Each structure stands twice: as C-alpha cells, then as structure tokens.
Short mmCIF file of C-alpha atoms and ligand atoms in Angstrom, two decimals:
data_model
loop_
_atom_site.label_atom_id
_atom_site.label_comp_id
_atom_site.label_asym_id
_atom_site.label_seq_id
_atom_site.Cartn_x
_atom_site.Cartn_y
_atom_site.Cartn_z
CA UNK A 1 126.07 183.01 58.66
CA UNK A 2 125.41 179.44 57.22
CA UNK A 3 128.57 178.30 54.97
CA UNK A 4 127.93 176.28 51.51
CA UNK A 5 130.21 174.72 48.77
CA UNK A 6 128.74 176.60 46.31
CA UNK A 7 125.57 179.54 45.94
CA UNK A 8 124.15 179.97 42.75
CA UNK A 9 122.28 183.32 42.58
CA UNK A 10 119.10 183.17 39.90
CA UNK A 11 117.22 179.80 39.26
CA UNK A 12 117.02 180.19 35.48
CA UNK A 13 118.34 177.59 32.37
CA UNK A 14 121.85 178.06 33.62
CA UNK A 15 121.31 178.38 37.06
CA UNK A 16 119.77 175.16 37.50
CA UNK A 17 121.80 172.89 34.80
CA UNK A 18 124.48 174.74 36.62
CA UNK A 19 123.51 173.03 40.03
CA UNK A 20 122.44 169.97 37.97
CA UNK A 21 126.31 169.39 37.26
CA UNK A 22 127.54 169.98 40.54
CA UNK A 23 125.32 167.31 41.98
CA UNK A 24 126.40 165.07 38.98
CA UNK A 25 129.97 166.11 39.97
CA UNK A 26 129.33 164.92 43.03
CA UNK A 27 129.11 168.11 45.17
CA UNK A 28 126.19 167.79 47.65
CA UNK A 29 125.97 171.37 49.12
CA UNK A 30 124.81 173.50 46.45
CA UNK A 31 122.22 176.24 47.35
CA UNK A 32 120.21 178.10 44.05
CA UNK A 33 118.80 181.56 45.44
CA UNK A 34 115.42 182.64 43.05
CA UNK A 35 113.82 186.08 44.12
CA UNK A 36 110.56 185.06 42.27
CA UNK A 37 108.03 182.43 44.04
CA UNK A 38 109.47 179.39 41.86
CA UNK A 39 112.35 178.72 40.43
CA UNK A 40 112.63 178.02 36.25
CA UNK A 41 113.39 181.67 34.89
CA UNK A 42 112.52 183.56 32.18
CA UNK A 43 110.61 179.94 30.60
CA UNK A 44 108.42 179.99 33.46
CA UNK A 45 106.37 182.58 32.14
CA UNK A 46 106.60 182.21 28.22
CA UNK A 47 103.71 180.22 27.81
CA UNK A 48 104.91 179.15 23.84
CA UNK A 49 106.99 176.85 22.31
CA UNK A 50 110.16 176.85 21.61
CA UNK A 51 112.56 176.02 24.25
CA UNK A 52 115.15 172.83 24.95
CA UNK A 53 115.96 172.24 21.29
CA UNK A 54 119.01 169.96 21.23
CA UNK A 55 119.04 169.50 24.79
CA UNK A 56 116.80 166.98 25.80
CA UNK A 57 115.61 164.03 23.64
CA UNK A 58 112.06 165.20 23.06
CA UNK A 59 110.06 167.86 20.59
CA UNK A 60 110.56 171.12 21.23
CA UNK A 61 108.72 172.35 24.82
CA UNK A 62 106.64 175.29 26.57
CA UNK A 63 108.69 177.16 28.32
CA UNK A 64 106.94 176.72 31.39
CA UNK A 65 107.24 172.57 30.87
CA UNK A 66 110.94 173.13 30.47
CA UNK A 67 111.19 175.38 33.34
CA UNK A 68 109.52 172.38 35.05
CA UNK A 69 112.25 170.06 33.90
CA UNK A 70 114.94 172.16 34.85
CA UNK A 71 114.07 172.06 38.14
CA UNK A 72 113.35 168.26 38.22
CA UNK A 73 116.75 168.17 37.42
CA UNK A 74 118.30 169.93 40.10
CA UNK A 75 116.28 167.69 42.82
CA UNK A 76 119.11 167.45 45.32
CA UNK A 77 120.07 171.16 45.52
CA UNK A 78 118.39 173.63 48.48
CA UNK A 79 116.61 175.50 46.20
CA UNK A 80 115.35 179.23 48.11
CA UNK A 81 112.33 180.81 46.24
CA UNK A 82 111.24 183.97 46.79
CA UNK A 83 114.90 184.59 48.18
CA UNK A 84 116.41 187.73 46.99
CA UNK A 85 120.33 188.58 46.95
CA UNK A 86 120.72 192.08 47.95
CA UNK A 87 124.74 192.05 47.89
CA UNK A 88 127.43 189.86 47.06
CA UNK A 89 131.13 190.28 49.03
CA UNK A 90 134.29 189.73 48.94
CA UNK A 91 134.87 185.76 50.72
CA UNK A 92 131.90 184.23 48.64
CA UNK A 93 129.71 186.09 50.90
CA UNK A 94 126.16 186.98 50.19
CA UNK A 95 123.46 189.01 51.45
CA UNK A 96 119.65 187.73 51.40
CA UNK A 97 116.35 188.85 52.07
CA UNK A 98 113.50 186.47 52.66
CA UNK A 99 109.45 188.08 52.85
CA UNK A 100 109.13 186.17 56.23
CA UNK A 101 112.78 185.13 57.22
CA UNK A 102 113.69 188.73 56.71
CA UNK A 103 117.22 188.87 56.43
CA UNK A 104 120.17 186.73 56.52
CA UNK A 105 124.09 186.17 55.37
CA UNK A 106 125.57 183.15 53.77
CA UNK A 107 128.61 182.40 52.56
CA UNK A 108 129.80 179.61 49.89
CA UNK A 109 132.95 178.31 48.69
CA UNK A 110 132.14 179.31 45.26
CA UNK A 111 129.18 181.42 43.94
CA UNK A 112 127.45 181.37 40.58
CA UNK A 113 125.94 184.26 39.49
CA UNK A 114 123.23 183.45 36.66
CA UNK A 115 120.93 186.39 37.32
CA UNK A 116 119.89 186.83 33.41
CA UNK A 117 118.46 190.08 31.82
CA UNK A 118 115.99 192.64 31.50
CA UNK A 119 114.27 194.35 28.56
CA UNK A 120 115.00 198.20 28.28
CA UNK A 121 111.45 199.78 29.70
CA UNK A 122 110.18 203.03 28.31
CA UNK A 123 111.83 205.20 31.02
CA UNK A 124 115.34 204.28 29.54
CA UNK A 125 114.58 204.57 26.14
CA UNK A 126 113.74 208.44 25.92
CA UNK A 127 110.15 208.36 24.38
CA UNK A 128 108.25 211.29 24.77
CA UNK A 129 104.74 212.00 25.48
CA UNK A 130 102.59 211.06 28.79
CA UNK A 131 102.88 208.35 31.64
CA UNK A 132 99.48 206.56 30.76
CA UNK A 133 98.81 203.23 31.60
CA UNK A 134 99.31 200.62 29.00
CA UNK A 135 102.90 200.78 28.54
CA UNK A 136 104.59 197.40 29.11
CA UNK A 137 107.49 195.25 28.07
CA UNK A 138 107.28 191.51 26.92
CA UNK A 139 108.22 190.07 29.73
CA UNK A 140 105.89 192.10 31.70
CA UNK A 141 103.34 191.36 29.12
CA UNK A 142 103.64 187.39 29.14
CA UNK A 143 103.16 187.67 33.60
CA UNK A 144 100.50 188.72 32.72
CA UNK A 145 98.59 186.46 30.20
CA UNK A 146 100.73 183.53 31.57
CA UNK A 147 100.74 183.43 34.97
CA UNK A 148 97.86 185.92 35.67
CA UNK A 149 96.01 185.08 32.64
CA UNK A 150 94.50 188.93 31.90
CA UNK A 151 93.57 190.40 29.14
CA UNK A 152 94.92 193.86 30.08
CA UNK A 153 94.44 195.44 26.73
CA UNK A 154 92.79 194.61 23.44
CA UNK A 155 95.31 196.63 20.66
CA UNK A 156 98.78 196.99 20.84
CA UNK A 157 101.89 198.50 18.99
CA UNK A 158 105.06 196.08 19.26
CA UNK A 159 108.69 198.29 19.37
CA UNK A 160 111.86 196.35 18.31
CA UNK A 161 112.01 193.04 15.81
CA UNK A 162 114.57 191.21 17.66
CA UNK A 163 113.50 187.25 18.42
CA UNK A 164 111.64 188.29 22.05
CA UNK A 165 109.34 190.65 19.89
CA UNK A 166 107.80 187.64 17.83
CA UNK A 167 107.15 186.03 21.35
CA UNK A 168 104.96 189.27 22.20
CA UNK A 169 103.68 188.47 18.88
CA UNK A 170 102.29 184.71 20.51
CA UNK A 171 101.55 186.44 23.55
CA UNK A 172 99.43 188.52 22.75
CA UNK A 173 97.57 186.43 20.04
CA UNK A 174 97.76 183.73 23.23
CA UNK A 175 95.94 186.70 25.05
CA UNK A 176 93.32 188.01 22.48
CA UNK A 177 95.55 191.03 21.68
CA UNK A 178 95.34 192.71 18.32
CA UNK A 179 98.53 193.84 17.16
CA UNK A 180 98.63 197.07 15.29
CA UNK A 181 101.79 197.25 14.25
CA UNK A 182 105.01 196.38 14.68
CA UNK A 183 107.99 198.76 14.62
CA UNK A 184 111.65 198.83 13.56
CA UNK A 185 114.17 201.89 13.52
CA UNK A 186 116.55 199.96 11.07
CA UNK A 187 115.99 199.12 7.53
CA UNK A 188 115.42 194.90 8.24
CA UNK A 189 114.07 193.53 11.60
CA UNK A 190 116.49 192.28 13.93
CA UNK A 191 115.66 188.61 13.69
CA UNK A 192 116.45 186.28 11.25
CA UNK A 193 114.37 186.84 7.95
CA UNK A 194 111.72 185.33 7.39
CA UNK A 195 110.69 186.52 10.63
CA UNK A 196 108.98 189.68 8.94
CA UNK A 197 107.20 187.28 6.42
CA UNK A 198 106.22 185.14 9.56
CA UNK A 199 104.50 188.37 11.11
CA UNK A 200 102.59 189.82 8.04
CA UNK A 201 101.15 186.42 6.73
CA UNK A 202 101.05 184.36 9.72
CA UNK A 203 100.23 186.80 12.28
CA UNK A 204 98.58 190.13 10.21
CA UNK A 205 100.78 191.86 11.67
CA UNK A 206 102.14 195.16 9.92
CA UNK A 207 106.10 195.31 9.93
CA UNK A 208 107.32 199.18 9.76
CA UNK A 209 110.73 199.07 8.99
CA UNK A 210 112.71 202.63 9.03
CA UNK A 211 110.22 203.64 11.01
CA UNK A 212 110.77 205.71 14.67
CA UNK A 213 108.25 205.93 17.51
CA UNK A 214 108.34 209.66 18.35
CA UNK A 215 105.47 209.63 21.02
CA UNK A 216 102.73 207.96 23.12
CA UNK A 217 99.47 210.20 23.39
CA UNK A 218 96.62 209.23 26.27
CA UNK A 219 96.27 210.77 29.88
CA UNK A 220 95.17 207.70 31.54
CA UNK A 221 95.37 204.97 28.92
CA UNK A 222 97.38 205.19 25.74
CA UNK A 223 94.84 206.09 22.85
CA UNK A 224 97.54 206.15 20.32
CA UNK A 225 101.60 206.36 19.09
CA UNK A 226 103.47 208.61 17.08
CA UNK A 227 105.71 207.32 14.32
CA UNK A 228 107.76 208.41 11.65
CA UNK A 229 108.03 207.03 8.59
CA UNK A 230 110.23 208.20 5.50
CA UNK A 231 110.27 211.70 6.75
CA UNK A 232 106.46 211.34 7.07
CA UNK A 233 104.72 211.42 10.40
CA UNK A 234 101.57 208.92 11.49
CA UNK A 235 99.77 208.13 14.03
CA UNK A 236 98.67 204.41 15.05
CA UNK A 237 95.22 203.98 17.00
CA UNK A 238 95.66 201.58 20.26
CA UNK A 239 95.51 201.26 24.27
CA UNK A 240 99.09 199.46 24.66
CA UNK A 241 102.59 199.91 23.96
CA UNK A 242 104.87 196.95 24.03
CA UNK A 243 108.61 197.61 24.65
CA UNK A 244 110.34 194.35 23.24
CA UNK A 245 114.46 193.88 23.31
CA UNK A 246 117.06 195.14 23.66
CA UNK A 247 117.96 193.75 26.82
CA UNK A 248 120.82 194.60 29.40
CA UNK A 249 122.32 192.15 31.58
CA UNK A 250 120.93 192.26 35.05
CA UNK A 251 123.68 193.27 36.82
CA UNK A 252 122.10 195.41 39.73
CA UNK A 253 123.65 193.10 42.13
CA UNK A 254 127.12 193.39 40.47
CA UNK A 255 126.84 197.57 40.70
CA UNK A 256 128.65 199.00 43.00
CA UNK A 257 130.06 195.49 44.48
CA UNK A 258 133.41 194.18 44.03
CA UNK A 259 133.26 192.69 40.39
CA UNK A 260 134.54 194.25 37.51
CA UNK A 261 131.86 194.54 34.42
CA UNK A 262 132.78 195.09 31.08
CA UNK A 263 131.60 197.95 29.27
CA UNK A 264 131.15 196.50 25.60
CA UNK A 265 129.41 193.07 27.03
CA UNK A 266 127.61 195.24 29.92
CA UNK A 267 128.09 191.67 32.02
CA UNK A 268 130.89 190.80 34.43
CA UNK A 269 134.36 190.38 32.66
CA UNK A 270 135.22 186.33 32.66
CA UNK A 271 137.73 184.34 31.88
CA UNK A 272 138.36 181.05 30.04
CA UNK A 273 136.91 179.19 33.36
CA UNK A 274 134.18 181.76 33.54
CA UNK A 275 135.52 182.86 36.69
CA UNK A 276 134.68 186.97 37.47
CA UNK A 277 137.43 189.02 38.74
CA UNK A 278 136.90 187.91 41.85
CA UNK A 279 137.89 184.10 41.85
CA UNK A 280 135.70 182.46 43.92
CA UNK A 281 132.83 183.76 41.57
CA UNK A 282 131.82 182.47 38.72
CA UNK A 283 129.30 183.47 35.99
CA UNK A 284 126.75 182.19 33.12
CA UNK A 285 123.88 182.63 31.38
CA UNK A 286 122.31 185.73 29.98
CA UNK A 287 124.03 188.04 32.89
CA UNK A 288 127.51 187.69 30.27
CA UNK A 289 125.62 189.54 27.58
CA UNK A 290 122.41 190.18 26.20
CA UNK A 291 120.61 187.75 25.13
CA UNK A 292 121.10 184.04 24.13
CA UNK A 293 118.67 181.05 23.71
CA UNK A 294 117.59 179.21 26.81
CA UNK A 295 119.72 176.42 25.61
CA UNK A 296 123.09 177.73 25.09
CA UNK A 297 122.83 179.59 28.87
CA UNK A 298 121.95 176.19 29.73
CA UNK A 299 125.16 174.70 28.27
CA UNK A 300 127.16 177.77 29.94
CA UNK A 301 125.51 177.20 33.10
CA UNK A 302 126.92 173.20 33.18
CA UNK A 303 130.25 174.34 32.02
CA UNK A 304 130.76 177.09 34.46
CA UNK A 305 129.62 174.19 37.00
CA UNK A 306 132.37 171.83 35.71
CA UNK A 307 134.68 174.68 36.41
CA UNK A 308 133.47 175.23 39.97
CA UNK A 309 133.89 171.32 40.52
CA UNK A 310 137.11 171.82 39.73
CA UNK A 311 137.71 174.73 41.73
CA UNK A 312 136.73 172.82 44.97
CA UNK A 313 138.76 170.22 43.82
CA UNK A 314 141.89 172.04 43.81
CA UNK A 315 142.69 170.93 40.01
CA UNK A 316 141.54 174.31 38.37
CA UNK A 317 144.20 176.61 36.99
CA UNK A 318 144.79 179.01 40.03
CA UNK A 319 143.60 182.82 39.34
CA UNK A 320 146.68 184.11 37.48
CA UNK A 321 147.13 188.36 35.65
CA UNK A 322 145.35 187.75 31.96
CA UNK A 323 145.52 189.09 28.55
CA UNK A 324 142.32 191.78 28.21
CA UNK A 325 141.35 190.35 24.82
CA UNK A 326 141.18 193.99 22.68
CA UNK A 327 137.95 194.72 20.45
CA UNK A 328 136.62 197.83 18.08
CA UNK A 329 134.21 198.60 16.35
CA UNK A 330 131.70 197.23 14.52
CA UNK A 331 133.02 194.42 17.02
CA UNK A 332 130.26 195.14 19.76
CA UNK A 333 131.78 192.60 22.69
CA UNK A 334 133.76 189.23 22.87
CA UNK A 335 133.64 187.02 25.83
CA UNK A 336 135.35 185.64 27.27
CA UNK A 337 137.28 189.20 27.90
CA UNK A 338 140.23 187.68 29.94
CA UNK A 339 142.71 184.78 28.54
CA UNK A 340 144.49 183.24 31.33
CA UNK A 341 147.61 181.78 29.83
CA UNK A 342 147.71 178.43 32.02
CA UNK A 343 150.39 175.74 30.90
CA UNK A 344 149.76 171.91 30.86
CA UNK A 345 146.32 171.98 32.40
CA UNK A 346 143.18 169.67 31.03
CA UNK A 347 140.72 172.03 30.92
CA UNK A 348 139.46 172.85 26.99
CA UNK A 349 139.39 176.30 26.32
CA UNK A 350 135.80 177.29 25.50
CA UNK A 351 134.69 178.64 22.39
CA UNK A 352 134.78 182.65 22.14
CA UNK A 353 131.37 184.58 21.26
CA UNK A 354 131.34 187.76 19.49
CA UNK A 355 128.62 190.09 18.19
CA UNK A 356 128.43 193.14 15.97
CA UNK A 357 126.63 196.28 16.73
CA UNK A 358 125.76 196.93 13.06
CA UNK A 359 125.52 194.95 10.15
CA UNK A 360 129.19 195.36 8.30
CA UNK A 361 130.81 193.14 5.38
CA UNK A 362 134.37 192.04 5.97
CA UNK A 363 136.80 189.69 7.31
CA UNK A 364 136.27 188.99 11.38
CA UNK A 365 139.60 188.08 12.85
CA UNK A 366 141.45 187.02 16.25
CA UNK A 367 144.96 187.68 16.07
CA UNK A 368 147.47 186.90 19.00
CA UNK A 369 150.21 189.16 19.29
CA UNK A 370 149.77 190.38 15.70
CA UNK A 371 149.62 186.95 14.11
CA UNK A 372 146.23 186.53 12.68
CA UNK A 373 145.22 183.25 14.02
CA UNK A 374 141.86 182.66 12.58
CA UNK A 375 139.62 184.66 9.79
CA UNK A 376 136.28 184.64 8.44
CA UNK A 377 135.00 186.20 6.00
CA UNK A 378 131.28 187.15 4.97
CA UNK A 379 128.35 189.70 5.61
CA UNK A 380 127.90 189.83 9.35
CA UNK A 381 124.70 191.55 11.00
CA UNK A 382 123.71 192.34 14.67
CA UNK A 383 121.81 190.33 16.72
CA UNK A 384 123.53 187.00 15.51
CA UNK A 385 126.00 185.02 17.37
CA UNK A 386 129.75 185.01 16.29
CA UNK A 387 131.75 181.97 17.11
CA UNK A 388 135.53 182.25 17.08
CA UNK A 389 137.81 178.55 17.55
CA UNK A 390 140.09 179.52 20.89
CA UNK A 391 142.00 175.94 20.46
CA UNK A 392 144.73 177.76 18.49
CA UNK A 393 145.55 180.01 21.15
CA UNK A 394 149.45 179.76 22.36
CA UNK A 395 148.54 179.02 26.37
CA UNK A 396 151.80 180.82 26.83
CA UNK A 397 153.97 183.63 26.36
CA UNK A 398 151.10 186.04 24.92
CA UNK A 399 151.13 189.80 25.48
CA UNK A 400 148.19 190.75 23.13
CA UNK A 401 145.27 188.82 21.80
CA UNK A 402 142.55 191.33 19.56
CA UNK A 403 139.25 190.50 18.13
CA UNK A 404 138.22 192.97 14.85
CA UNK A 405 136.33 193.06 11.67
CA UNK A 406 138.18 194.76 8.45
CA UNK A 407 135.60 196.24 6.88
CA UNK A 408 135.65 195.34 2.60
C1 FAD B 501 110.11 187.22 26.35
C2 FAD B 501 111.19 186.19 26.09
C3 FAD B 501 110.94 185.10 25.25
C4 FAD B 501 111.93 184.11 25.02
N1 FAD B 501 111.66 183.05 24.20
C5 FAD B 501 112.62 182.07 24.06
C6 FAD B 501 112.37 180.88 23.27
O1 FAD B 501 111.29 180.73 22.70
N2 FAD B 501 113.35 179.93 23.20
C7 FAD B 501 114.56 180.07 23.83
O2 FAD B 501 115.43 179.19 23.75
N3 FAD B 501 114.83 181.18 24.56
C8 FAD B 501 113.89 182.18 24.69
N4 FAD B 501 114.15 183.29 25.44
C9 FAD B 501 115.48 183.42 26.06
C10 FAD B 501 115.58 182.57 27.34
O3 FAD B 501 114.45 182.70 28.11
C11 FAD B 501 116.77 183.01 28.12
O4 FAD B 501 117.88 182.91 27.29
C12 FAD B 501 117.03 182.15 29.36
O5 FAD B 501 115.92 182.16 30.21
C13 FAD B 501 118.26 182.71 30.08
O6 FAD B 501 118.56 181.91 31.19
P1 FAD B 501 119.33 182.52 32.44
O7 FAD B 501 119.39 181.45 33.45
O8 FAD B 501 120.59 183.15 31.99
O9 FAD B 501 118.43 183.74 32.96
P2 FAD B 501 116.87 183.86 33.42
O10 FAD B 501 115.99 182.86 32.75
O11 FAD B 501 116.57 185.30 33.22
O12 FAD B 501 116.97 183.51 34.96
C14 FAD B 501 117.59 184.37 35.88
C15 FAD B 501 116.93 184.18 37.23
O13 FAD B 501 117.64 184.93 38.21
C16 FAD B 501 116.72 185.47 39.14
N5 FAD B 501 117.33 186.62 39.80
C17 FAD B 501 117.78 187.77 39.23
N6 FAD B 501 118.31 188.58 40.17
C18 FAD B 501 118.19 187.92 41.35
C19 FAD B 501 118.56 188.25 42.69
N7 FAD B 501 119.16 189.42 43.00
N8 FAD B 501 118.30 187.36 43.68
C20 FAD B 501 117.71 186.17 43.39
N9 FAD B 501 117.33 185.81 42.12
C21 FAD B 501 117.58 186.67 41.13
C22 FAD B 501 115.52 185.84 38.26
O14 FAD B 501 114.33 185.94 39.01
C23 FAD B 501 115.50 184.68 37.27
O15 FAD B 501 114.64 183.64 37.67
C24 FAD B 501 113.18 184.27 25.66
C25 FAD B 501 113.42 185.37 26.49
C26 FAD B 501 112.45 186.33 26.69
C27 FAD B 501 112.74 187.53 27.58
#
C-alpha cells in the first residue's frame, strides 16, 4: 500500500486540469491513474477540431494537440498509464491493475474520480437482426482512423444527431467513409440547428428525421439497415453501422462500491464541493452526467481540485446531512443533487446544471422551501445545458429546495 494526498482516477480534460490545480495549489503528491497507454482522454483520439475554446489563448485545437497540452500541464503529477482502477474503498483506498506490475493497492487522502463516459453500443439499445461485423460506435470508430489509421469500411449509416454524431460525420470523411445516411427517432436532430443543414450541404449527408432503425441484415458483414419512415419501411445499402450518443456515465467502478449514484444524472450524487457521498471523494467531468464539452469538464475538473486543496487544508466545510435537491419531469437531472447548508464559509456556491429529457415550453424554476427563488421562462429542448444562479440560496435553515418546469 503506497499512501498519496490525492488519486485522481481517469486522465481526461478534468482529470488533468484537475491535477493541474493541485500542483498550482501547491500540493505535490498527486497521482492521475489512465487505463489507456497515454493519458489525454476522449481528445486523444478525435482527430478534428474543435476543442479548448475559451480556455487557452489560441484558435481552436485537435483534440489530440489539446490532449497533448493537458498533459503538459500536469508535468509534476505521477501520471500511471495503462493503470486500471478495479475498485475504489472506503479510506480513499483504491485497487489497481498494471499489464506488467500486476496488481497493487494505494490509498490517497482524497480521490478524484473523472472517469468520463461511454456511448450506448448496439447490445444495449435493443436492435434486432444479426451479430455481423461492422457495427461500431464513434468512439470506437475514431480508434480506429485516428490512432490505427484503417479504413475498416467504405459506407456507413450514422444513428443519433446529438453533437458526437457530426464528429462521426469528420471521422469518417477523415477516413474515406461514405455516409449513407444519417438517422433520428425524433422530429429535429439533437444538436443545435443548423447542424442538419451542416450535414446535407456540407457533408451530403442524408438527415432522416422521424425515422427508426428496425434492423441490421448481413451474416458476416452488414449488407444493409432497416428503417422506418412515416409508417413506411426502407432499406439502406451499406457494410457499417455507427452507434453515435447517447452516452452513460462510466460508472463501472462506482457499481457495486460504496458511492451513492443518482438515478436521474446516472453519475455519483455531489454536493456543492463536488464531494460524493463518501467525503474523501470527489468527482468531475463527464462521470456527473452525460455529456459536456471538453472545456466545461475541464473547468469542473479545476474546481473540484480547489475543493480538494481545501479539503487537505482543513478549511473546507466539513461533510454535514444535505437537502436532496427534488426534480420531475420533463426536468431530466440537476446537479449538484445535495445542498450542504454551511454558514459563514468562503467557498462560492457553484452554478447548478439542469437538462430536460424532452423538448417542453414553460417556466423552469428553483424554489427553496416553496419560495420560488429564480424563474425562466422560454422553449427548452434536450440535449442543451440549463444553468440555474445558486447565489440566492439561504445557506441556512432550508428543509426543501426543488428544481421543475411548469409546462405553458
Ligand atoms: C466522439 C466524441 C467527440 C467529441 N468532440 C468534442 C469536440 O469537438 N469538442 C469538445 O469540446 N468536446 C468534444 N467531445 C466531448 C469531450 O471529449 C469530453 O467532454 C471530455 O473528453 C470529457 O472529459 P473527462 O475528463 O470527463 O472524460 P474523458 O475524456 O472520457 O476521460 C476519462 C478518462 O478516464 C479513463 N478511465 C475510465 N475508467 C478508468 C479506470 N477504471 N481506471 C483508469 N482510467 C479510467 C479513460 O480511459 C479516460 O482517459 C467529444 C466526445 C466524443 C465521445
């Protein structure tokens, strides 16, 4: 058993800014576990633009050049690739597993845990038809052309519209891939309009709307899909299908373990310090809730940090019961979950984040103990982030604090 100030599991965005602030804070011990063979996250292998907008004084990067920054940044913290977390424990304690150190336990004064997400694959998503080969996910898809650089189809159908699904767009136009179509249950893609414009005139790709994949035909390669389309059925030609979205937190660590998860975020509950139910662990990033820009996990990552500088410090707000803050539907999560009502203490509340699961028109409030403290009103759709001002929140004395949306 080695002992550490703090462990921060997963060497993605908020991982690393995390262990970037620590160092600033002046923290020397900080150890960043990364299962894969470097650290940078989910950047590393999206080979486009697009990421560190706002964060660092330069044009918007690669992913894999801000990946490369990220770590530059941390220089100073023991960072263990190809190091996998098995379990986390009670007393900061953490289980790892090593291809040639095999096996090993560690325990830290405080642990981050910044693991990120994963895309829904096939298996979960109920699809009929075979098990040929050719069935993928973005992620999967840019490992491939990225870091592997194959070609390992030539015509693919894209399923979902949310932001990741135009980045299988570039990947695969990166790759030499000819995309078919691209497919959408709802009646608008998920992104932000003019995404769909984007697609068609930029790209050539086809944008289904209201359309449903009912199957994937092929034995050994997929030769084609199954769709329906106002009541109509087709079917689409190609040798790939492309799972894209809707991603879950990657919380196979947190199963099972001591740490509470919330069932509307699908991430660990936190409160206003981002601390778990378990004190001495923190958490950030993309494992709170699916999914977020590399950026703002970046910011959460060097905010949790500040938090866990504090915590070693002996000036953060000791663990204390909470309010649950209360949701319903078309509310979809909130995090933070838990308020801590702390008296007198420095730290700023952060900003809560909200998001809808389907698009509704109404006011969006946050009332404390029926008081309605703040309102907005508007048209609000999924897959876009909510924002709700915290700094009115009484610190003390609250029994009841409730995010909802009153429908027009
Ligand atoms: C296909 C795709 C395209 C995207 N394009 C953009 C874009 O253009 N611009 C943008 O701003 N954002 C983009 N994003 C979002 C952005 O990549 C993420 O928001 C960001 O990477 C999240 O950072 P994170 O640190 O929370 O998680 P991740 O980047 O997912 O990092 C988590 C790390 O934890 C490691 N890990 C997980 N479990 C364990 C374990 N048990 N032990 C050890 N290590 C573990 C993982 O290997 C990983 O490296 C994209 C995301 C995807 C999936």
């Amino acid at each position: 058993m080695t002992m550490h100030d703090v462990i921060i599991v997963g060497g993605g965005p908020a991982g690393l800014s995390a262990a970037r602030r620590l160092l600033v804070s002046g923290v020397r011990d900080v150890v960043v576990l990364e299962r894969e063979s470097e650290a940078g996250g989910i950047p590393r292998h999206c080979g486009h633009g697009g990421f560190g907008i706002g964060q660092y004084l330069s044009l918007p990067m690669s992913g894999p050049a801000y990946a490369r920054r990220l770590v530059e940044s941390a220089t100073g913290a023991d960072i263990r690739t190809q190091t996998t977390v098995t379990s986390i424990r009670p007393g900061g304690r953490v289980d790892i597993v090593h291809p040639e150190r095999g096996t090993q336990a560690l325990e830290g004064r405080c642990i981050l845990l910044a693991t990120g997400i994963r895309e829904t694959p096939r298996s979960a998503r109920l699809v009929t038809g075979g098990r040929p080969a050719g069935i993928t996910t973005t992620g999967a898809l840019q490992q491939m052309i990225y870091l592997k650089h194959l070609r390992p189809f030539a015509r693919a159908v894209v399923i979902g519209s949310e932001l990741v699904s135009f980045s299988a767009l570039l990947t695969a136009r990166h790759g030499g891939i000819k995309i078919a179509a691209m497919i959408e249950e709802d009646d608008r893609i998920a992104a932000r309009k003019p995404g769909d414009w984007i697609a068609r005139h930029l790209f050539g790709v086809p944008v289904l709307t209201r359309t449903k994949l009912t199957a994937i035909r092929g034995i050994e390669r997929v030769e084609a899909v199954e769709i329906e389309r106002d009541g109509r059925r087709e079917t689409i030609p190609c040798d790939a299908v492309i799972f894209s979205g809707r991603f879950q937190p990657e919380t196979a660590l947190l199963k099972g373990s001591h740490i509470i998860l919330n069932p509307h975020s699908n991430g660990p509950a936190i409160d206003q310090y981002f601390r778990t139910s378990d004190p001495q662990m923190f958490a950030a990033g993309n494992l709170l809730r699916p999914v977020e820009t590399s950026g703002m996990c970046w910011a959460e990552g060097r905010i949790a940090a500040a938090n866990i500088a504090a915590a070693l410090a002996g000036t953060l707000p000791p663990p204390a019961p909470g309010v649950a803050v209360r949701i319903s539907e078309p509310v979809k999560y909130v995090y933070p979950q838990i308020i801590v009502p702390s008296a007198g203490i420095p730290v700023p509340m952060p900003l809560m984040r909200a998001r809808v699961i389907r698009a509704a028109r109404g006011k969006l409030r946050l009332t404390v103990d029926g008081q309605e403290l703040w309102s907005r009103s508007g048209r609000f759709l999924p897959e876009r982030r909510l924002t709700i001002p915290t700094s009115g929140i009484p610190i003390s004395g609250i029994t009841d604090i409730a995010v909802d949306l009153i429908e027009d």
